[in-house]
Amino acid sequence: MEAIQPRHISDEIKGFLKNVDFNTCLTCGTCAGGCPVSGISGELEGWDIRKVLRKLVYGMVDEIVDSKFPWVCTGCGRCIHACPMKIDIVYLMKIMKKLRDRDKVPGILHKGVLKVLETGNNMGIPEKIYMDVLDIVGEELREQPGFEDFNLPIDKDNVDVAFYPNSKEISADSDDMKWYWKIFHAAKANWTIPKDNWEAVDWGIFTANDEASMTLAKRKIDFVKSHNIKRLILPDCGGGSLGARSSIEKWKAKDPSLAIDYLYIYDIFIEYMKEGRIKVDKSKNTKIHTWHDSCKHGREAERMFGQGKYDEPRWLLQQCTDNFVEMHPTRENAFCCGAGGGAWAGPYKEERNYYGRKKAESIKNSGAEVVVVGCSNCRDQILRGLKPKYNLNIEVKYIWEIIAESLIME
Amino acid sequence: MSFELNGVFYQTDKEGYLENPENWNKEVAEYMASTVDTELTPEHWQVIEILRDYYQEYGYPPQVKVIVKTMQKRFGTEKGNYKYFYQLFPKGPYLQAYKIAGVSNPCKWM
């Protein structure tokens, strides 16, 4: 039997790995205990994050980079949250993704990154189709009582907030945009959406392509600056918000003149409610509601920026219903739905649904009839992945869907 | 994957969409329709024509809302509505209409 020999590690990889101190790892396995990947079957059977860390200690970097493990990890951050030594496993998995040759990035993720860099949106939707869809959705909204004078503000100067759609809304789920639009209209908001480079989400963060994330954030900064817009609403997509926010902060550190103000979608709706600009009717929502914490709005935002968005969506939801229950575990301990980190758009459906089983249990145990979310990936995974897979008898709604459908129009 | 029609081979992706939409012709449409249990009528062809027109002009297939709106403009509200569209293509735009029109499905990962 041969002894295990550490593989040769290139200087490039050493450069990446020098930010992670494996000597502090207690090999306690707390990370694996809290990670939904543990216990997985199929190609990754027997793998868990503790074992991955040990392999890396032995220098088996290639084995991890070539495996699907980093792409099954959703970057939910439950491991580092639980780790007594706070080893940055999310960062480590990002490095493993970064080391994958771009032409071997699984599924369509890298293709989407190239498309957004080239065309301004992940799916390469031409301007004509984008504008046609916006026109038609606007026209449909004007047919609803209270919205007869709705006009979609595109590329407006000197407005209060800029808001970005995502390509899923333009290509398929276009009616979903009406909820945002209704709220802005009811609040008499001074807002705009961009005509070019309109993609909200950031697949650079899903493929560990920092350069792409920086480019996408710079486009948003340029749009806000050139139109003299007061604030950017960060994308609802968890990864999109984290990618945009961290890259905007990096640009600001490089050049303070690029600083822009931004806020989360929850914050703007709270403003509208507290200022009395929108009013909602609680009697419309009598079913039992629960809140699903997006990891990137909650735990990961807290770790990276010092505060997670836990209270804000709960406050909003409780303005719309008196029938609210928590899931367990919740807030910073909540389980990921399984779709984060690009897993929803990725090709590993079985692994994604396995990952989400813990969330499905939390949902079932809560007794809720309506699961409310604030991230489009979480929504799709819970509605189209977990609900059929685990026979969940639930409705899945966006928080802005509930607000929009409960609006009292004056 | 591929299929053969009149001695010509056509490549498809793993979900059965025509690999190269430029190779599309009416025989291909008939063949694709047979793979999704559809017998093409003149009404189907009106929708397929819109899909092809859009694709030729913009290099991208139109979203279902755009198809319905264009149907409304060309043939009036009787044919320009969702109910009519889904009667023709009950499996939906992506699984049925796009496939028959030989355009790739940009939404297959959604």
Coordinates of C-alpha atoms in Angstrom, one line a residue:
Chain A
M1 CA 0.0 0.0 0.0
E2 CA 1.3 3.4 -0.9
A3 CA 1.2 6.3 1.5
I4 CA -0.9 9.3 0.3
Q5 CA 1.3 11.9 -1.2
P6 CA 0.3 15.5 -1.4
R7 CA -0.3 16.6 -5.0
H8 CA 1.7 19.4 -6.5
I9 CA -0.2 22.6 -5.9
S10 CA 0.4 25.5 -8.3
D11 CA 1.3 29.0 -7.1
E12 CA -2.0 30.2 -8.4
I13 CA -4.0 27.8 -6.3
K14 CA -1.7 28.5 -3.3
G15 CA -2.5 32.2 -3.8
F16 CA -6.2 31.5 -3.6
L17 CA -5.9 29.2 -0.6
K18 CA -3.7 31.3 1.5
N19 CA -6.8 33.1 2.7
V20 CA -8.0 29.9 4.4
D21 CA -6.3 28.6 7.5
F22 CA -6.9 24.9 7.7
N23 CA -4.8 24.6 10.9
T24 CA -7.7 26.0 12.8
C25 CA -10.0 23.2 11.7
L26 CA -11.0 21.0 14.7
T27 CA -12.3 18.3 12.4
C28 CA -15.3 18.3 14.6
G29 CA -17.7 17.9 11.7
T30 CA -20.1 20.6 12.8
C31 CA -20.1 22.0 9.3
A32 CA -21.2 18.7 7.9
G33 CA -23.8 18.2 10.6
G34 CA -25.5 21.4 9.6
C35 CA -25.1 21.0 5.8
P36 CA -28.0 19.5 3.8
V37 CA -25.6 17.9 1.3
S38 CA -24.5 15.3 4.0
G39 CA -25.9 11.9 3.4
I40 CA -26.2 12.4 -0.4
S41 CA -26.3 9.4 -2.6
G42 CA -25.2 8.8 -6.2
E43 CA -21.9 10.2 -7.5
L44 CA -21.2 12.1 -4.3
E45 CA -22.2 9.2 -2.0
G46 CA -19.9 9.3 1.1
W47 CA -19.0 13.0 0.5
D48 CA -19.7 15.7 2.9
I49 CA -18.1 19.1 3.6
R50 CA -15.8 17.8 6.4
K51 CA -14.4 15.2 4.1
V52 CA -13.9 17.8 1.4
L53 CA -11.9 19.9 3.9
R54 CA -9.7 16.9 4.8
K55 CA -9.1 16.2 1.1
L56 CA -8.0 19.8 0.6
V57 CA -5.7 19.5 3.6
Y58 CA -4.1 16.5 1.8
G59 CA -3.7 18.7 -1.3
M60 CA -6.3 16.9 -3.3
V61 CA -7.5 20.1 -4.9
D62 CA -8.0 18.7 -8.4
E63 CA -10.3 16.0 -7.0
I64 CA -12.6 18.7 -5.5
V65 CA -12.4 21.0 -8.5
D66 CA -13.3 18.2 -10.9
S67 CA -16.2 16.9 -8.7
K68 CA -19.7 18.3 -8.8
F69 CA -19.5 19.0 -5.0
P70 CA -18.8 22.8 -5.3
W71 CA -21.7 23.1 -7.7
V72 CA -24.1 21.2 -5.4
C73 CA -23.1 23.5 -2.5
T74 CA -25.5 26.4 -2.6
G75 CA -23.2 28.7 -0.6
C76 CA -26.0 29.0 2.0
G77 CA -23.4 29.6 4.7
R78 CA -24.9 27.3 7.3
C79 CA -21.5 25.6 7.7
I80 CA -19.6 28.7 8.5
H81 CA -22.4 29.9 10.7
A82 CA -22.1 26.8 12.8
C83 CA -18.2 26.3 12.6
P84 CA -16.6 27.1 16.0
M85 CA -13.5 28.3 14.2
K86 CA -15.3 30.3 11.5
I87 CA -13.5 28.7 8.6
D88 CA -14.8 30.4 5.5
I89 CA -16.1 27.4 3.7
V90 CA -18.3 29.5 1.4
Y91 CA -15.2 31.3 0.1
L92 CA -13.4 28.0 -0.3
M93 CA -16.2 26.5 -2.4
K94 CA -16.1 29.7 -4.5
I95 CA -12.4 29.1 -5.1
M96 CA -13.1 25.5 -6.2
K97 CA -15.6 26.9 -8.7
K98 CA -13.2 29.5 -9.9
L99 CA -10.6 26.8 -10.6
R100 CA -12.9 24.9 -12.9
D101 CA -12.1 25.5 -16.6
R102 CA -14.8 27.8 -18.0
D103 CA -15.8 25.4 -20.7
K104 CA -16.4 22.8 -18.0
V105 CA -18.7 24.9 -15.8
P106 CA -21.8 22.7 -15.5
G107 CA -25.0 23.5 -17.5
I108 CA -25.8 26.9 -18.9
L109 CA -24.4 29.1 -16.1
H110 CA -21.2 30.2 -17.9
K111 CA -23.2 30.6 -21.2
G112 CA -25.5 33.0 -19.3
V113 CA -22.6 35.0 -18.0
L114 CA -21.2 35.4 -21.5
K115 CA -24.7 36.4 -22.8
V116 CA -25.2 39.0 -20.1
L117 CA -21.8 40.5 -20.8
E118 CA -22.5 40.6 -24.5
T119 CA -26.2 41.6 -24.6
G120 CA -27.1 43.0 -21.2
N121 CA -29.3 40.0 -20.1
N122 CA -28.7 36.4 -19.3
M123 CA -30.8 35.0 -22.2
G124 CA -29.7 37.4 -25.0
I125 CA -33.3 38.7 -25.3
P126 CA -33.3 41.4 -28.0
E127 CA -34.4 44.9 -27.2
K128 CA -37.4 44.6 -29.4
I129 CA -38.8 41.7 -27.5
Y130 CA -38.0 43.3 -24.1
M131 CA -39.8 46.5 -25.1
D132 CA -42.8 44.5 -26.7
V133 CA -43.2 42.5 -23.5
L134 CA -43.1 45.6 -21.3
D135 CA -45.6 47.3 -23.5
I136 CA -48.0 44.4 -23.4
V137 CA -47.8 43.9 -19.7
G138 CA -48.3 47.6 -19.2
E139 CA -51.4 47.5 -21.4
E140 CA -52.8 44.5 -19.5
L141 CA -52.2 46.3 -16.2
R142 CA -54.1 49.4 -17.4
E143 CA -57.2 47.2 -17.9
Q144 CA -57.3 46.6 -14.2
P145 CA -59.4 49.0 -12.0
G146 CA -57.2 51.6 -10.3
F147 CA -54.3 51.3 -12.8
E148 CA -55.9 52.9 -15.8
D149 CA -53.3 55.6 -15.9
F150 CA -50.3 53.4 -15.3
N151 CA -47.3 54.2 -17.4
L152 CA -44.0 52.3 -17.2
P153 CA -41.2 54.8 -16.6
I154 CA -38.2 53.7 -18.7
D155 CA -34.8 55.4 -18.5
K156 CA -36.2 58.4 -16.5
D157 CA -33.8 61.0 -15.0
N158 CA -33.8 62.4 -11.5
V159 CA -36.1 59.7 -10.0
D160 CA -36.0 58.3 -6.5
V161 CA -35.3 54.6 -7.3
A162 CA -34.1 52.4 -10.1
F163 CA -35.5 48.9 -10.3
Y164 CA -34.3 46.0 -12.5
P165 CA -36.3 43.2 -14.0
N166 CA -34.7 39.8 -14.6
S167 CA -34.8 37.7 -17.8
K168 CA -37.1 35.1 -16.4
E169 CA -39.8 37.8 -16.0
I170 CA -39.3 38.9 -19.6
S171 CA -39.1 35.5 -21.2
A172 CA -41.7 33.6 -19.2
D173 CA -43.2 34.9 -15.9
S174 CA -44.0 38.4 -17.2
D175 CA -47.2 38.7 -15.1
D176 CA -45.0 38.6 -12.0
M177 CA -43.8 42.1 -12.8
K178 CA -47.3 43.5 -12.4
W179 CA -47.0 43.1 -8.6
Y180 CA -44.0 45.4 -8.3
W181 CA -45.6 47.8 -10.8
K182 CA -48.8 47.9 -8.9
I183 CA -47.1 48.8 -5.6
F184 CA -45.0 51.5 -7.3
H185 CA -48.1 52.9 -8.9
A186 CA -50.2 52.9 -5.8
A187 CA -47.3 54.6 -3.8
K188 CA -47.1 57.2 -6.6
A189 CA -43.4 56.3 -6.7
N190 CA -40.9 58.3 -8.7
W191 CA -39.1 55.3 -10.2
T192 CA -37.6 53.9 -13.4
I193 CA -36.4 50.7 -15.1
P194 CA -33.5 50.6 -17.6
K195 CA -33.8 50.1 -21.3
D196 CA -30.3 48.7 -21.8
N197 CA -28.4 46.3 -19.6
W198 CA -31.5 45.6 -17.7
E199 CA -30.7 42.2 -16.1
A200 CA -31.2 42.2 -12.4
V201 CA -29.4 39.0 -11.5
D202 CA -25.7 38.2 -11.4
W203 CA -24.6 34.8 -12.6
G204 CA -21.0 35.9 -12.1
I205 CA -21.5 35.1 -8.4
F206 CA -22.8 31.6 -9.3
T207 CA -19.7 30.8 -11.4
A208 CA -17.2 32.6 -9.2
N209 CA -16.5 35.0 -12.0
D210 CA -15.6 38.2 -10.1
E211 CA -14.8 40.1 -13.2
A212 CA -18.3 39.6 -14.5
S213 CA -19.9 40.5 -11.2
M214 CA -17.8 43.7 -11.2
T215 CA -18.9 44.6 -14.8
L216 CA -22.5 44.0 -14.0
A217 CA -22.4 46.2 -10.8
K218 CA -20.5 48.9 -12.7
R219 CA -23.3 49.0 -15.3
K220 CA -25.8 49.5 -12.5
I221 CA -23.6 52.3 -11.0
D222 CA -23.3 54.0 -14.3
F223 CA -27.1 53.8 -14.9
V224 CA -27.8 55.3 -11.5
K225 CA -25.2 58.1 -11.9
S226 CA -25.9 59.0 -15.5
H227 CA -29.7 59.4 -14.8
N228 CA -29.1 61.1 -11.5
I229 CA -31.1 58.5 -9.6
K230 CA -31.2 58.7 -5.8
R231 CA -31.1 55.0 -5.0
L232 CA -30.8 51.5 -6.5
I233 CA -33.1 48.8 -5.4
L234 CA -30.9 45.7 -5.1
P235 CA -32.2 42.7 -7.1
D236 CA -34.8 40.5 -5.3
C237 CA -32.8 37.4 -6.3
G238 CA -30.7 36.5 -3.3
G239 CA -27.5 35.9 -5.3
G240 CA -28.2 38.9 -7.4
S241 CA -28.5 41.2 -4.3
L242 CA -25.3 39.8 -2.8
G243 CA -23.3 40.0 -6.1
A244 CA -24.5 43.6 -6.8
R245 CA -24.0 44.8 -3.2
S246 CA -20.5 43.3 -2.7
S247 CA -19.3 44.5 -6.1
I248 CA -20.8 48.0 -5.6
E249 CA -18.8 48.1 -2.3
K250 CA -15.7 47.0 -4.1
W251 CA -16.1 49.8 -6.7
K252 CA -16.6 52.3 -3.9
A253 CA -13.4 51.1 -2.2
K254 CA -11.5 51.5 -5.5
D255 CA -12.9 54.9 -6.3
P256 CA -15.1 56.7 -3.8
S257 CA -16.7 58.8 -6.6
L258 CA -18.5 55.6 -7.7
A259 CA -20.4 55.2 -4.4
I260 CA -24.2 54.9 -4.9
D261 CA -27.0 54.5 -2.4
Y262 CA -28.9 51.3 -2.5
L263 CA -31.5 49.5 -0.5
Y264 CA -33.3 46.1 -0.4
I265 CA -36.8 45.7 -2.0
Y266 CA -38.2 45.2 1.5
D267 CA -36.9 48.6 2.7
I268 CA -38.6 50.5 -0.1
F269 CA -42.0 48.9 0.7
I270 CA -41.6 49.5 4.4
E271 CA -41.0 53.2 3.5
Y272 CA -44.1 53.3 1.5
M273 CA -46.2 51.7 4.2
K274 CA -44.7 53.8 7.1
E275 CA -45.3 57.0 5.1
G276 CA -48.9 56.0 4.4
R277 CA -48.3 55.9 0.7
I278 CA -49.7 52.4 0.4
K279 CA -52.3 50.7 2.5
V280 CA -53.2 47.1 2.7
D281 CA -56.2 45.1 3.7
K282 CA -55.3 42.3 6.2
S283 CA -58.7 40.6 5.7
K284 CA -57.6 39.3 2.3
N285 CA -55.0 37.0 3.8
T286 CA -56.7 34.7 6.3
K287 CA -54.7 31.5 5.6
I288 CA -51.7 30.5 7.7
H289 CA -48.6 32.3 6.4
T290 CA -44.9 31.6 7.0
W291 CA -41.7 33.3 5.9
H292 CA -38.9 31.6 4.1
D293 CA -35.5 33.3 4.7
S294 CA -33.4 33.6 1.6
C295 CA -29.8 32.7 2.7
K296 CA -28.3 35.6 0.8
H297 CA -30.7 38.1 2.2
G298 CA -30.4 36.7 5.7
R299 CA -27.5 34.7 7.0
E300 CA -25.0 35.6 4.3
A301 CA -25.8 39.3 4.2
E302 CA -25.4 39.3 8.0
R303 CA -22.0 37.6 7.7
M304 CA -20.7 39.8 4.9
F305 CA -22.3 43.2 5.8
G306 CA -23.2 42.9 9.5
Q307 CA -27.0 42.7 9.2
G308 CA -29.4 40.2 7.7
K309 CA -32.8 41.1 6.4
Y310 CA -34.8 39.0 8.9
D311 CA -37.1 41.5 10.6
E312 CA -38.0 43.6 7.5
P313 CA -39.9 41.0 5.5
R314 CA -41.6 39.7 8.7
W315 CA -42.8 43.2 9.5
L316 CA -44.2 43.6 5.9
L317 CA -45.9 40.2 6.0
Q318 CA -47.5 41.0 9.3
Q319 CA -49.0 44.2 7.9
C320 CA -50.7 42.0 5.4
T321 CA -51.9 39.1 7.7
D322 CA -52.6 38.3 11.3
N323 CA -52.1 34.7 10.6
F324 CA -48.3 34.3 10.7
V325 CA -46.2 31.3 12.0
E326 CA -42.4 30.8 12.1
M327 CA -40.7 27.8 10.6
H328 CA -38.1 26.0 12.7
P329 CA -35.3 26.4 12.4
T330 CA -35.6 30.0 11.3
R331 CA -33.7 33.3 10.6
E332 CA -29.9 32.7 10.7
N333 CA -30.4 29.0 11.4
A334 CA -32.9 28.4 8.6
F335 CA -32.3 25.8 6.0
C336 CA -31.6 26.7 2.4
C337 CA -34.3 25.8 -0.1
G338 CA -31.6 24.1 -2.2
A339 CA -31.7 26.4 -5.2
G340 CA -29.0 29.0 -4.1
G341 CA -25.6 29.5 -5.7
G342 CA -26.9 28.9 -9.2
A343 CA -28.3 25.5 -8.3
W344 CA -31.8 26.4 -9.7
A345 CA -30.3 27.1 -13.1
G346 CA -27.8 24.3 -12.8
P347 CA -28.2 20.7 -14.1
Y348 CA -28.2 18.8 -10.8
K349 CA -31.9 18.6 -10.1
E350 CA -31.8 15.5 -8.0
E351 CA -29.1 16.9 -5.7
R352 CA -31.0 20.2 -5.5
N353 CA -34.2 18.5 -4.4
Y354 CA -32.2 16.3 -1.9
Y355 CA -30.7 19.5 -0.5
G356 CA -34.1 21.1 -0.1
R357 CA -35.6 18.1 1.9
K358 CA -34.7 19.9 5.2
K359 CA -36.6 23.0 4.1
A360 CA -39.5 20.9 3.0
E361 CA -39.6 19.4 6.5
S362 CA -39.6 22.8 8.1
I363 CA -42.4 23.9 5.9
K364 CA -44.5 20.8 6.6
N365 CA -43.9 21.1 10.4
S366 CA -44.9 24.8 10.4
G367 CA -48.4 23.9 9.4
A368 CA -48.4 26.9 7.1
E369 CA -50.7 27.0 4.1
V370 CA -48.8 29.9 2.3
V371 CA -45.0 30.0 2.1
V372 CA -44.0 33.6 1.5
V373 CA -40.6 34.3 -0.2
G374 CA -38.5 37.3 -1.2
C375 CA -36.3 35.7 -3.8
S376 CA -37.2 34.4 -7.3
N377 CA -34.9 31.3 -7.1
C378 CA -36.3 30.3 -3.7
R379 CA -39.8 30.7 -5.1
D380 CA -39.2 28.5 -8.1
Q381 CA -37.5 25.8 -6.1
I382 CA -40.2 25.7 -3.4
L383 CA -43.0 25.9 -5.9
R384 CA -41.7 23.8 -8.8
G385 CA -39.1 21.7 -7.0
L386 CA -40.0 20.9 -3.4
K387 CA -43.8 21.1 -3.6
P388 CA -44.3 18.3 -6.1
K389 CA -41.3 16.3 -4.8
Y390 CA -42.4 16.3 -1.1
N391 CA -46.1 16.6 -1.7
L392 CA -46.4 19.9 0.1
N393 CA -49.9 21.2 0.3
I394 CA -49.0 24.8 0.1
E395 CA -49.2 28.0 -2.0
V396 CA -46.0 29.8 -2.6
K397 CA -46.2 33.6 -2.9
Y398 CA -43.8 36.5 -3.2
I399 CA -44.0 39.1 -0.4
W400 CA -44.7 41.8 -3.1
E401 CA -47.4 39.6 -4.6
I402 CA -49.2 39.6 -1.2
I403 CA -48.8 43.3 -0.8
A404 CA -50.0 44.0 -4.3
E405 CA -53.0 41.8 -4.0
S406 CA -53.9 43.4 -0.6
L407 CA -53.6 47.0 -1.7
I408 CA -56.4 49.4 -0.8
M409 CA -56.7 51.6 -3.9
E410 CA -58.0 55.1 -3.1
Chain B
M1 CA -29.4 13.1 -31.9
S2 CA -30.8 13.5 -35.4
F3 CA -33.6 12.5 -37.7
E4 CA -33.8 12.0 -41.5
L5 CA -36.4 13.4 -43.9
N6 CA -36.1 12.9 -47.7
G7 CA -32.5 11.9 -47.4
V8 CA -31.5 14.9 -45.3
F9 CA -30.3 14.6 -41.7
Y10 CA -31.3 17.2 -39.1
Q11 CA -29.5 17.5 -35.8
T12 CA -31.6 18.0 -32.6
D13 CA -30.5 18.7 -29.0
K14 CA -31.2 16.2 -26.2
E15 CA -34.7 17.7 -25.7
G16 CA -35.6 17.2 -29.4
Y17 CA -35.3 20.9 -30.5
L18 CA -33.8 21.5 -33.9
E19 CA -30.1 22.3 -33.4
N20 CA -29.9 24.8 -36.2
P21 CA -33.2 26.8 -36.7
E22 CA -31.9 28.0 -40.1
N23 CA -32.4 24.4 -41.4
W24 CA -36.1 24.5 -40.6
N25 CA -38.7 23.9 -43.4
K26 CA -42.3 22.9 -43.6
E27 CA -41.4 19.1 -43.7
V28 CA -39.4 19.6 -40.5
A29 CA -42.4 21.3 -38.9
E30 CA -44.7 18.4 -39.9
Y31 CA -42.1 15.9 -38.4
M32 CA -41.7 18.0 -35.2
A33 CA -45.5 18.2 -34.8
S34 CA -45.7 14.4 -35.0
T35 CA -43.2 14.2 -32.1
V36 CA -45.6 16.3 -29.9
D37 CA -48.8 14.6 -31.0
T38 CA -50.0 17.6 -33.1
E39 CA -51.8 17.5 -36.4
L40 CA -51.1 20.8 -38.1
T41 CA -54.1 22.8 -39.3
P42 CA -54.1 26.2 -41.1
E43 CA -54.7 27.8 -37.6
H44 CA -51.5 26.2 -36.3
W45 CA -49.6 27.6 -39.3
Q46 CA -50.7 31.1 -38.5
V47 CA -49.0 30.9 -35.1
I48 CA -45.9 29.2 -36.5
E49 CA -45.6 31.9 -39.1
I50 CA -45.5 34.5 -36.4
L51 CA -42.8 32.6 -34.5
R52 CA -40.7 32.2 -37.7
D53 CA -41.1 35.9 -38.7
Y54 CA -40.0 37.0 -35.3
Y55 CA -37.1 34.6 -35.3
Q56 CA -36.0 35.6 -38.8
E57 CA -36.1 39.3 -37.9
Y58 CA -34.7 39.3 -34.4
G59 CA -32.8 36.0 -34.1
Y60 CA -35.0 35.2 -31.1
P61 CA -38.4 33.6 -30.6
P62 CA -41.2 35.9 -29.2
Q63 CA -42.6 35.4 -25.8
V64 CA -46.2 34.0 -25.6
K65 CA -47.6 37.4 -24.8
V66 CA -46.1 38.8 -27.9
I67 CA -47.5 35.9 -30.0
V68 CA -51.0 36.5 -28.7
K69 CA -50.7 40.2 -29.2
T70 CA -49.5 39.7 -32.8
M71 CA -52.3 37.2 -33.5
Q72 CA -54.8 39.9 -32.2
K73 CA -53.4 42.5 -34.6
R74 CA -53.4 40.1 -37.6
F75 CA -56.6 38.2 -37.0
G76 CA -58.6 40.1 -34.3
T77 CA -59.5 39.3 -30.7
E78 CA -61.2 36.0 -31.6
K79 CA -57.8 34.5 -32.4
G80 CA -55.7 36.9 -30.3
N81 CA -56.2 35.5 -26.9
Y82 CA -54.6 32.9 -24.6
K83 CA -57.5 30.5 -24.6
Y84 CA -57.3 30.2 -28.4
F85 CA -53.5 29.8 -28.2
Y86 CA -53.6 27.0 -25.6
Q87 CA -56.4 25.2 -27.5
L88 CA -54.0 25.0 -30.5
F89 CA -50.9 24.2 -28.3
P90 CA -52.2 22.6 -25.1
K91 CA -48.6 21.7 -24.1
G92 CA -47.6 25.3 -24.1
P93 CA -45.4 27.5 -26.2
Y94 CA -42.0 26.0 -25.3
L95 CA -42.8 22.3 -25.4
Q96 CA -45.0 22.5 -28.5
A97 CA -45.1 25.7 -30.6
Y98 CA -41.3 26.5 -30.4
K99 CA -40.4 22.9 -31.2
I100 CA -42.6 22.8 -34.3
A101 CA -41.4 26.2 -35.4
G102 CA -37.8 24.9 -35.2
V103 CA -36.6 27.6 -32.8
S104 CA -34.5 26.8 -29.8
N105 CA -36.1 27.0 -26.4
P106 CA -34.3 29.8 -24.5
C107 CA -36.4 29.0 -21.4
K108 CA -35.6 25.3 -21.0
W109 CA -33.6 25.9 -17.9
M110 CA -36.3 28.1 -16.3

